[in-house]
Structures are given as structure tokens and as C-alpha cells.
CSV table of C-alpha atoms and ligand atoms in Angstrom, one decimal:
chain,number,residue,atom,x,y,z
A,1,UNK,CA,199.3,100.9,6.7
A,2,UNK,CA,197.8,98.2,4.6
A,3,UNK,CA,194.8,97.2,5.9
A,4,UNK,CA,196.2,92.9,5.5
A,5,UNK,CA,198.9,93.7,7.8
A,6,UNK,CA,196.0,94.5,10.4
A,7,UNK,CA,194.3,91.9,10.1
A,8,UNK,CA,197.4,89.4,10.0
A,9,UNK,CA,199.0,91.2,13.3
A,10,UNK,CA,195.3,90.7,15.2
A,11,UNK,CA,195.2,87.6,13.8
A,12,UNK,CA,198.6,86.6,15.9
A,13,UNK,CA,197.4,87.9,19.0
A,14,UNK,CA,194.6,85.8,18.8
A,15,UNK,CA,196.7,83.1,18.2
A,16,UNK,CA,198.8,84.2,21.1
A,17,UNK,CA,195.9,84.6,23.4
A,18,UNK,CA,195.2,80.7,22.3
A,19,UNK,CA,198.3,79.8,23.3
A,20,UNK,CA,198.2,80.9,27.1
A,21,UNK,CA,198.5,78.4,30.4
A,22,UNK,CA,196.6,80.1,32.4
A,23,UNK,CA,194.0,83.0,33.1
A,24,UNK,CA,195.8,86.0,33.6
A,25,UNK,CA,194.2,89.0,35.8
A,26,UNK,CA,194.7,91.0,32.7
A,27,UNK,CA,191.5,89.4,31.1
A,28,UNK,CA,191.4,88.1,27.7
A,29,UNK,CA,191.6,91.0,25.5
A,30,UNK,CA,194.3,92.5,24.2
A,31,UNK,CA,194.6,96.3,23.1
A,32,UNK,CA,196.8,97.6,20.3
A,33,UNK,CA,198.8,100.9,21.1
A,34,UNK,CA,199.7,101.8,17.7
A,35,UNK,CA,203.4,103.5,18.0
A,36,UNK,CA,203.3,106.2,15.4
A,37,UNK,CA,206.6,107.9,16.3
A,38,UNK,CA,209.3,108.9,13.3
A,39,UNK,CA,205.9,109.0,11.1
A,40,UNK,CA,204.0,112.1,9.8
A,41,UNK,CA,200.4,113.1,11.2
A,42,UNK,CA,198.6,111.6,8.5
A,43,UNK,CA,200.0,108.1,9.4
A,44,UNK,CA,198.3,108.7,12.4
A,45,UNK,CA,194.5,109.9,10.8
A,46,UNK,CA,195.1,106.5,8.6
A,47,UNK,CA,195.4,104.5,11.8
A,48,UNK,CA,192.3,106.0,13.9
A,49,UNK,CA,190.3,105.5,10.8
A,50,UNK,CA,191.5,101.9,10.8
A,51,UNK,CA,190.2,101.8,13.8
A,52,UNK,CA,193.8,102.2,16.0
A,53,UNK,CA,192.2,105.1,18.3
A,54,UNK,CA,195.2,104.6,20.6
A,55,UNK,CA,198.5,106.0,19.7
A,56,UNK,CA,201.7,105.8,21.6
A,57,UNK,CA,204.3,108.9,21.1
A,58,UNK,CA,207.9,109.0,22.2
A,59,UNK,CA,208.3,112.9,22.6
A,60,UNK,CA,206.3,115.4,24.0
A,61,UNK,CA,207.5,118.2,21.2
A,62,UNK,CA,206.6,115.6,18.5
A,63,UNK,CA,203.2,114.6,19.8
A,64,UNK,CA,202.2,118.5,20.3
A,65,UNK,CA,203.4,119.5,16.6
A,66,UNK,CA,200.8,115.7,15.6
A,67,UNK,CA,198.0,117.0,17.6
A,68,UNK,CA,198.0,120.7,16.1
A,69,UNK,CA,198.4,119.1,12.8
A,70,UNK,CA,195.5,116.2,13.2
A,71,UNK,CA,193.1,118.6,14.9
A,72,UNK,CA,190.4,117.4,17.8
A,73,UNK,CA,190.3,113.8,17.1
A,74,UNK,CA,188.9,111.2,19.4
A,75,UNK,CA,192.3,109.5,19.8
A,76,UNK,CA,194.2,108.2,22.9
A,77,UNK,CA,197.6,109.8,23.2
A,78,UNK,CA,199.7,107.4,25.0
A,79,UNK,CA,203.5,109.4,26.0
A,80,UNK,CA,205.5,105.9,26.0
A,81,UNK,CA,209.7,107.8,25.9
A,82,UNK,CA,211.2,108.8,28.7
A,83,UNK,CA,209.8,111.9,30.2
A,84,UNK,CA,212.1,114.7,31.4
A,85,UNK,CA,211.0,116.7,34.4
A,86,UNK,CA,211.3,119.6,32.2
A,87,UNK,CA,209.0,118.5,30.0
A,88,UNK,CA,206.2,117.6,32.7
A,89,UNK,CA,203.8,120.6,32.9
A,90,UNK,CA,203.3,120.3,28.6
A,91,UNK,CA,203.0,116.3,29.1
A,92,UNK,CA,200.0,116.4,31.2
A,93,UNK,CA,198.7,119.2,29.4
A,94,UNK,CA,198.4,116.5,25.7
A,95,UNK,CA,199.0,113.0,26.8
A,96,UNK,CA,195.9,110.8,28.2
A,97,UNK,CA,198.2,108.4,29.5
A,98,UNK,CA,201.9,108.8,30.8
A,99,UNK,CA,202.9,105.0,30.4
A,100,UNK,CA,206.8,105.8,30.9
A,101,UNK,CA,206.6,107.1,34.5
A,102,UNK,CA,210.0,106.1,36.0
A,103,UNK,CA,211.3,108.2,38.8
A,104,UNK,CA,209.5,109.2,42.5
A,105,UNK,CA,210.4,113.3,41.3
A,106,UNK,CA,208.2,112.9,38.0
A,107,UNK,CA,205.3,111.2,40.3
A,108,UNK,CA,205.3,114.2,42.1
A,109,UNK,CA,205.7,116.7,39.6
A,110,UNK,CA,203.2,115.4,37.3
A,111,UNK,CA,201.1,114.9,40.8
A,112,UNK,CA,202.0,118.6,40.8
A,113,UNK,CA,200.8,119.4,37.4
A,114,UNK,CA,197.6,117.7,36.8
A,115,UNK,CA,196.8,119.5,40.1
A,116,UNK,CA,197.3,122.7,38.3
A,117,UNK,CA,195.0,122.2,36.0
A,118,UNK,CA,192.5,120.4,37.4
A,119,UNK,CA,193.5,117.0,35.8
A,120,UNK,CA,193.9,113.5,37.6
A,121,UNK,CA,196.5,112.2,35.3
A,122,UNK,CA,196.7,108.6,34.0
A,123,UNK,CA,199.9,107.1,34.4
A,124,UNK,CA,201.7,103.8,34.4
A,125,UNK,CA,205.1,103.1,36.0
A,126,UNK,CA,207.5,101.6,33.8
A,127,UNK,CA,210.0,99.1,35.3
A,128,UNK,CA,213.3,98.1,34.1
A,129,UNK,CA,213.2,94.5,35.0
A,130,UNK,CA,215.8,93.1,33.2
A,131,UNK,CA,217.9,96.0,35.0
A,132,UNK,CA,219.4,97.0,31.6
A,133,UNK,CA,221.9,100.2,32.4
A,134,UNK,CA,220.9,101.8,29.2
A,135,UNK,CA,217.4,101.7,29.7
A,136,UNK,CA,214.7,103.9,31.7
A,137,UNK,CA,212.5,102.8,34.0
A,138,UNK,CA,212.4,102.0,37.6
A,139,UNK,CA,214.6,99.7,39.5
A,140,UNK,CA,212.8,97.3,41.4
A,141,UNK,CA,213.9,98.5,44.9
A,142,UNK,CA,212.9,101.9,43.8
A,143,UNK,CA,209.3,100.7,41.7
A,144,UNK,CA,208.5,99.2,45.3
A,145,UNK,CA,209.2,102.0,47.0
A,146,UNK,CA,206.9,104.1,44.8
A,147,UNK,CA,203.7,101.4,45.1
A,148,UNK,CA,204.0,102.8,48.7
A,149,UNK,CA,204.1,106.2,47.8
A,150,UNK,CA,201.5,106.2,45.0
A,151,UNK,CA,198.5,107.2,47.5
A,152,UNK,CA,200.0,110.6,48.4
A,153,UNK,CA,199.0,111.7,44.4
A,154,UNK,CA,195.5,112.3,44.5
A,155,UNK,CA,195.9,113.9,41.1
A,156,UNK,CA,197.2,110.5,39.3
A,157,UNK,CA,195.5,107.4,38.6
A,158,UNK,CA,197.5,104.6,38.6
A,159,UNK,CA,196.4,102.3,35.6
A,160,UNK,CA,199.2,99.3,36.1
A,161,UNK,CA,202.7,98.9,34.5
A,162,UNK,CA,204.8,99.8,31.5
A,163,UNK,CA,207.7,96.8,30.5
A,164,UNK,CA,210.4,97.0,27.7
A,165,UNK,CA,212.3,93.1,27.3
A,166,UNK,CA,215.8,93.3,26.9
A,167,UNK,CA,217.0,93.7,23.1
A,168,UNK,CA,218.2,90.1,22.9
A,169,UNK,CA,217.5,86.8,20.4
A,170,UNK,CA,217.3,84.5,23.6
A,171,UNK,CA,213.8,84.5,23.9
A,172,UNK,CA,213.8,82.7,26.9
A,173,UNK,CA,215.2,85.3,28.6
A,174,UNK,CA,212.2,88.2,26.9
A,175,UNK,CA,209.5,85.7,28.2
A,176,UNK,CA,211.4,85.5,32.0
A,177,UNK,CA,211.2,89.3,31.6
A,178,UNK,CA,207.3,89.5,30.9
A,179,UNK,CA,207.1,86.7,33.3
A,180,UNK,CA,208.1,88.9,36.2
A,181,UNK,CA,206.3,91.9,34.2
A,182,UNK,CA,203.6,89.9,35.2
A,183,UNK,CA,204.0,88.6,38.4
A,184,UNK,CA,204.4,92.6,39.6
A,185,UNK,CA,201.3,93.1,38.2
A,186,UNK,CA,199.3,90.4,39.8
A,187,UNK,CA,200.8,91.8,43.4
A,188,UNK,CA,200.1,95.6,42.4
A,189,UNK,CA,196.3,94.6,42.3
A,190,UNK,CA,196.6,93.4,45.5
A,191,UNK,CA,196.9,96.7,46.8
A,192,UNK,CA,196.1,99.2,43.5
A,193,UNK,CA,193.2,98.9,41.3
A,194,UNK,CA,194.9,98.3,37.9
A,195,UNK,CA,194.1,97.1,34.9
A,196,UNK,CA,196.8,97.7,32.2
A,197,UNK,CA,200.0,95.5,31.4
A,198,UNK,CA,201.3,97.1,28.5
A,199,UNK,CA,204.2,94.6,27.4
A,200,UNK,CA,205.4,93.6,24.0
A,201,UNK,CA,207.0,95.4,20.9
A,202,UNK,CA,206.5,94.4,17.1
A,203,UNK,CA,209.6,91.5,17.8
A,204,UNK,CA,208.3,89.9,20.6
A,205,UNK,CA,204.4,90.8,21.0
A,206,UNK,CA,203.4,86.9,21.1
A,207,UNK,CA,205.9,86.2,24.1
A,208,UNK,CA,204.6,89.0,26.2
A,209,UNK,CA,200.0,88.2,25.0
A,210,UNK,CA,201.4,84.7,26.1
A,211,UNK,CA,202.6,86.2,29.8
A,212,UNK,CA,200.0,87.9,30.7
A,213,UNK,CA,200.3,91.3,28.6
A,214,UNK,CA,197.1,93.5,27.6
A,215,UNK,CA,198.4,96.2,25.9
A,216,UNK,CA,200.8,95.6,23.2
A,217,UNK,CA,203.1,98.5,21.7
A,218,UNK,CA,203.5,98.0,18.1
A,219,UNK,CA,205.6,100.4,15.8
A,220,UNK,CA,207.3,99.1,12.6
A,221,UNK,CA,204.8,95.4,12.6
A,222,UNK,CA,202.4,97.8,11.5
A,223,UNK,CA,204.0,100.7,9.8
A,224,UNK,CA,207.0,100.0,8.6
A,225,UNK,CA,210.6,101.2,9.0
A,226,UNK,CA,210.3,104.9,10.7
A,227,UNK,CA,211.7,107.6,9.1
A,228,UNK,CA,214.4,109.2,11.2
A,229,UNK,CA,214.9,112.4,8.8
A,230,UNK,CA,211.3,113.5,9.9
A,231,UNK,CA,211.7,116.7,12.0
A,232,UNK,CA,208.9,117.4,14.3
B,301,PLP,C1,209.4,102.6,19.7
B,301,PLP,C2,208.8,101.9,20.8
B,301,PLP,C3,207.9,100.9,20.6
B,301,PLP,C4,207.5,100.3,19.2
B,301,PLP,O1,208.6,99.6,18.7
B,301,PLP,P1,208.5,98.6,17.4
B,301,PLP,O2,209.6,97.7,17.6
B,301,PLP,O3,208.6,99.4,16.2
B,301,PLP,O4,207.1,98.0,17.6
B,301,PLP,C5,207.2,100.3,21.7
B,301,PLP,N1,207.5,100.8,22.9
B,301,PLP,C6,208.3,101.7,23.2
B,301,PLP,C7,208.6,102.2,24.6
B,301,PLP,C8,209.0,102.3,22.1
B,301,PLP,O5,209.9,103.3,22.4
């Protein structure tokens, strides 16, 4: 990663941040998870010494083969793909924080887990607003159902919500998506003391900064195309 593209991509989420209508419960910083999947280990040593200590994954098998390469780094692992139930007992074993938590079964398994080994488990519950077919996440009906659930985990923390926009140009309809992204977070901390709304992707980061968003997940803005042929 060229160290310019950095500083242009922080210098648009200030810009962002300038742009904003209102005070958002999400405060006025805005973290970078830098989304280092398709790219080998040392991509991810480059970032940390840039200063990107948190790094998003997409696969558990991926991320174990990165942290047995990198060694005992102080880096955030962020699992941000789909999580099968499978694969829970090795996810809470490497990942800090689950952000792609989408089912009441995986609650309770990683519940489950973490419990095994002693851990209370970060998570975030991902929610498939635009209700996208193709995509993971929670329905709403079912997200609200789990808010009312989420106090029978004592092994997960619940840090806030996980939101993917719609693959679309209409970017009316991205910013209604972080919109209600948003306006589910504000009522979760009602009731759930959260902190984290990670919305926005390299193509739309600025919408989702200018709704609220805290977290921004950002692959190929700062690295490039990923490479596909890489077997982990
Ligand atoms: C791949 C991925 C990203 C990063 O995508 P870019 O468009 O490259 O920034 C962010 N979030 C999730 C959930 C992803 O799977």
C-alpha cells in the first residue's frame, strides 16, 4: 500500500465526517478496518506498520494460515464473511471480533464456545437491511428477535452492528440503507451498550461516515485489486 493512498482515503473521511447533519451516537471518529482478504501475510505486516492495526478477514482457514505466518502481532482480527456453524469453535479461538454474526444458532454456539475457553467473545450482528436474497445477515424480524435474546450469552459482548449496502449505482438507495443502519443502532443503545457501526466498503465509504457509520471496511481503496489465485 502506498503510503499517499493513506493519507488521501483519511483525508475523505474527514471530508465525510465534515459533511454530516447531525451528531450521530457513533461519535466523531471514524476507524479504518483494513480488509486484507485475497492478499498475502506481508500485505498485512505493511498495514499494521502503517499504522492499520485492525484487519478484517473473510475466512477462518485464511486468517489462521495469516496469523501462523505474521506471528504474535498486536493486530485486531476482525472475521467480517459469513461464519459457518462448523467453523465456530476455530473462530473464537483467532478472531477478536466476529462482526458477521447472522443467525440465533451461531449466537449460541459461539456463546457455547467462548464459554469453553474461557473467552467472552466480541461480536456484532450483521443485518441484511436491504433484504437482499443473496446476501447474509439477519432479517429484521429475526435481528429483533435476537436484541431480545442477546442477554442469555454471558460469554459475548455485543459491540453494535455489521451493514453491507446493496451492490447498486443508485446511491440514494445505499445512503437509505445506512440510514436505517443507523436508525437500528441508535435504538440498540437504548437497551445494549454499543459502540460500533461498521458500515461502508471502498465504493461507498463517504455515504455510510455521512449516516452515522464508525467503522469503515475498506479492501481494494487501499490495496488494490485482490488476487483471487492466492490459496490460503
Ligand atoms: C470484501 C469485503 C469488504 C471490502 O470490500 P472493498 O470493496 O474491497 O473495500 C468489506 N466488507 C465485507 C463484508 C467484505 O466481504
Amino acid at each position: 500500500m502506498e503510503e499517499s493512498v493513506l493519507i488521501k482515503i483519511k483525508d475523505d473521511i474527514s471530508t465525510a465526517l465534515g459533511k454530516r447533519q447531525k451528531q450521530f451516537g457513533t461519535g466523531n471518529r471514524v476507524e479504518i478496518l483494513a480488509v486484507t482478504k485475497n492478499h498475502p501475510p506481508k500485505l498485512i505486516v505493511d498495514a499494521f506498520n502503517s499504522g492499520l492495526t485492525q484487519v478484517g478477514e473473510n475466512r477462518v482457514q485464511e486468517a489462521l494460515h495469516k496469523q501462523a505466518v505474521i506471528g504474535n502481532k498486536d493486530i485486531q482480527w476482525h472475521l467480517i464473511g459469513h461464519l459457518q456453524t462448523n467453523k465456530a469453535r476455530q473462530a473464537v479461538g483467532i478472531f477478536d471480533i466476529i462482526e458477521s454474526v447472522d443467525s440465533l444458532r451461531l449466537l449460541e454456539l459461539l456463546d457455547k464456545e467462548a464459554q469453553h475457553i474461557n473467552k467472552v467473545q466480541k461480536i456484532l450482528l450483521q443485518i441484511n437491511i436491504a433484504e437482499e436474497p443473496q446476501k447474509t445477515g439477519f432479517s429484521v424480524g429475526d435481528y429483533e428477535t435476537a436484541v431480545t435474546k442477546i442477554d442469555n450469552f454471558p460469554n459475548l459482548s455485543l459491540q453494535g452492528l455489521m451493514v453491507i449496502a446493496p451492490q447498486t449505482d443508485d446511491t440514494e438507495k445505499i445512503r437509505s440503507v445506512f440510514r436505517k443502519g443507523y436508525e437500528f443502532f441508535a435504538k440498540l443503545k437504548e437497551v445494549q451498550p454499543v459502540s460500533i457501526l461498521s458500515m461502508g466498503m471502498s465504493e461507498d465509504f463517504s455515504i455510510a461516515i455521512e449516516e452515522g457509520a464508525n467503522q469503515v471496511r475498506l479492501g481494494s481503496a487501499l490495496f488494490g485489486a485482490r488476487d483471487y489465485s492466492l490459496k490460503f
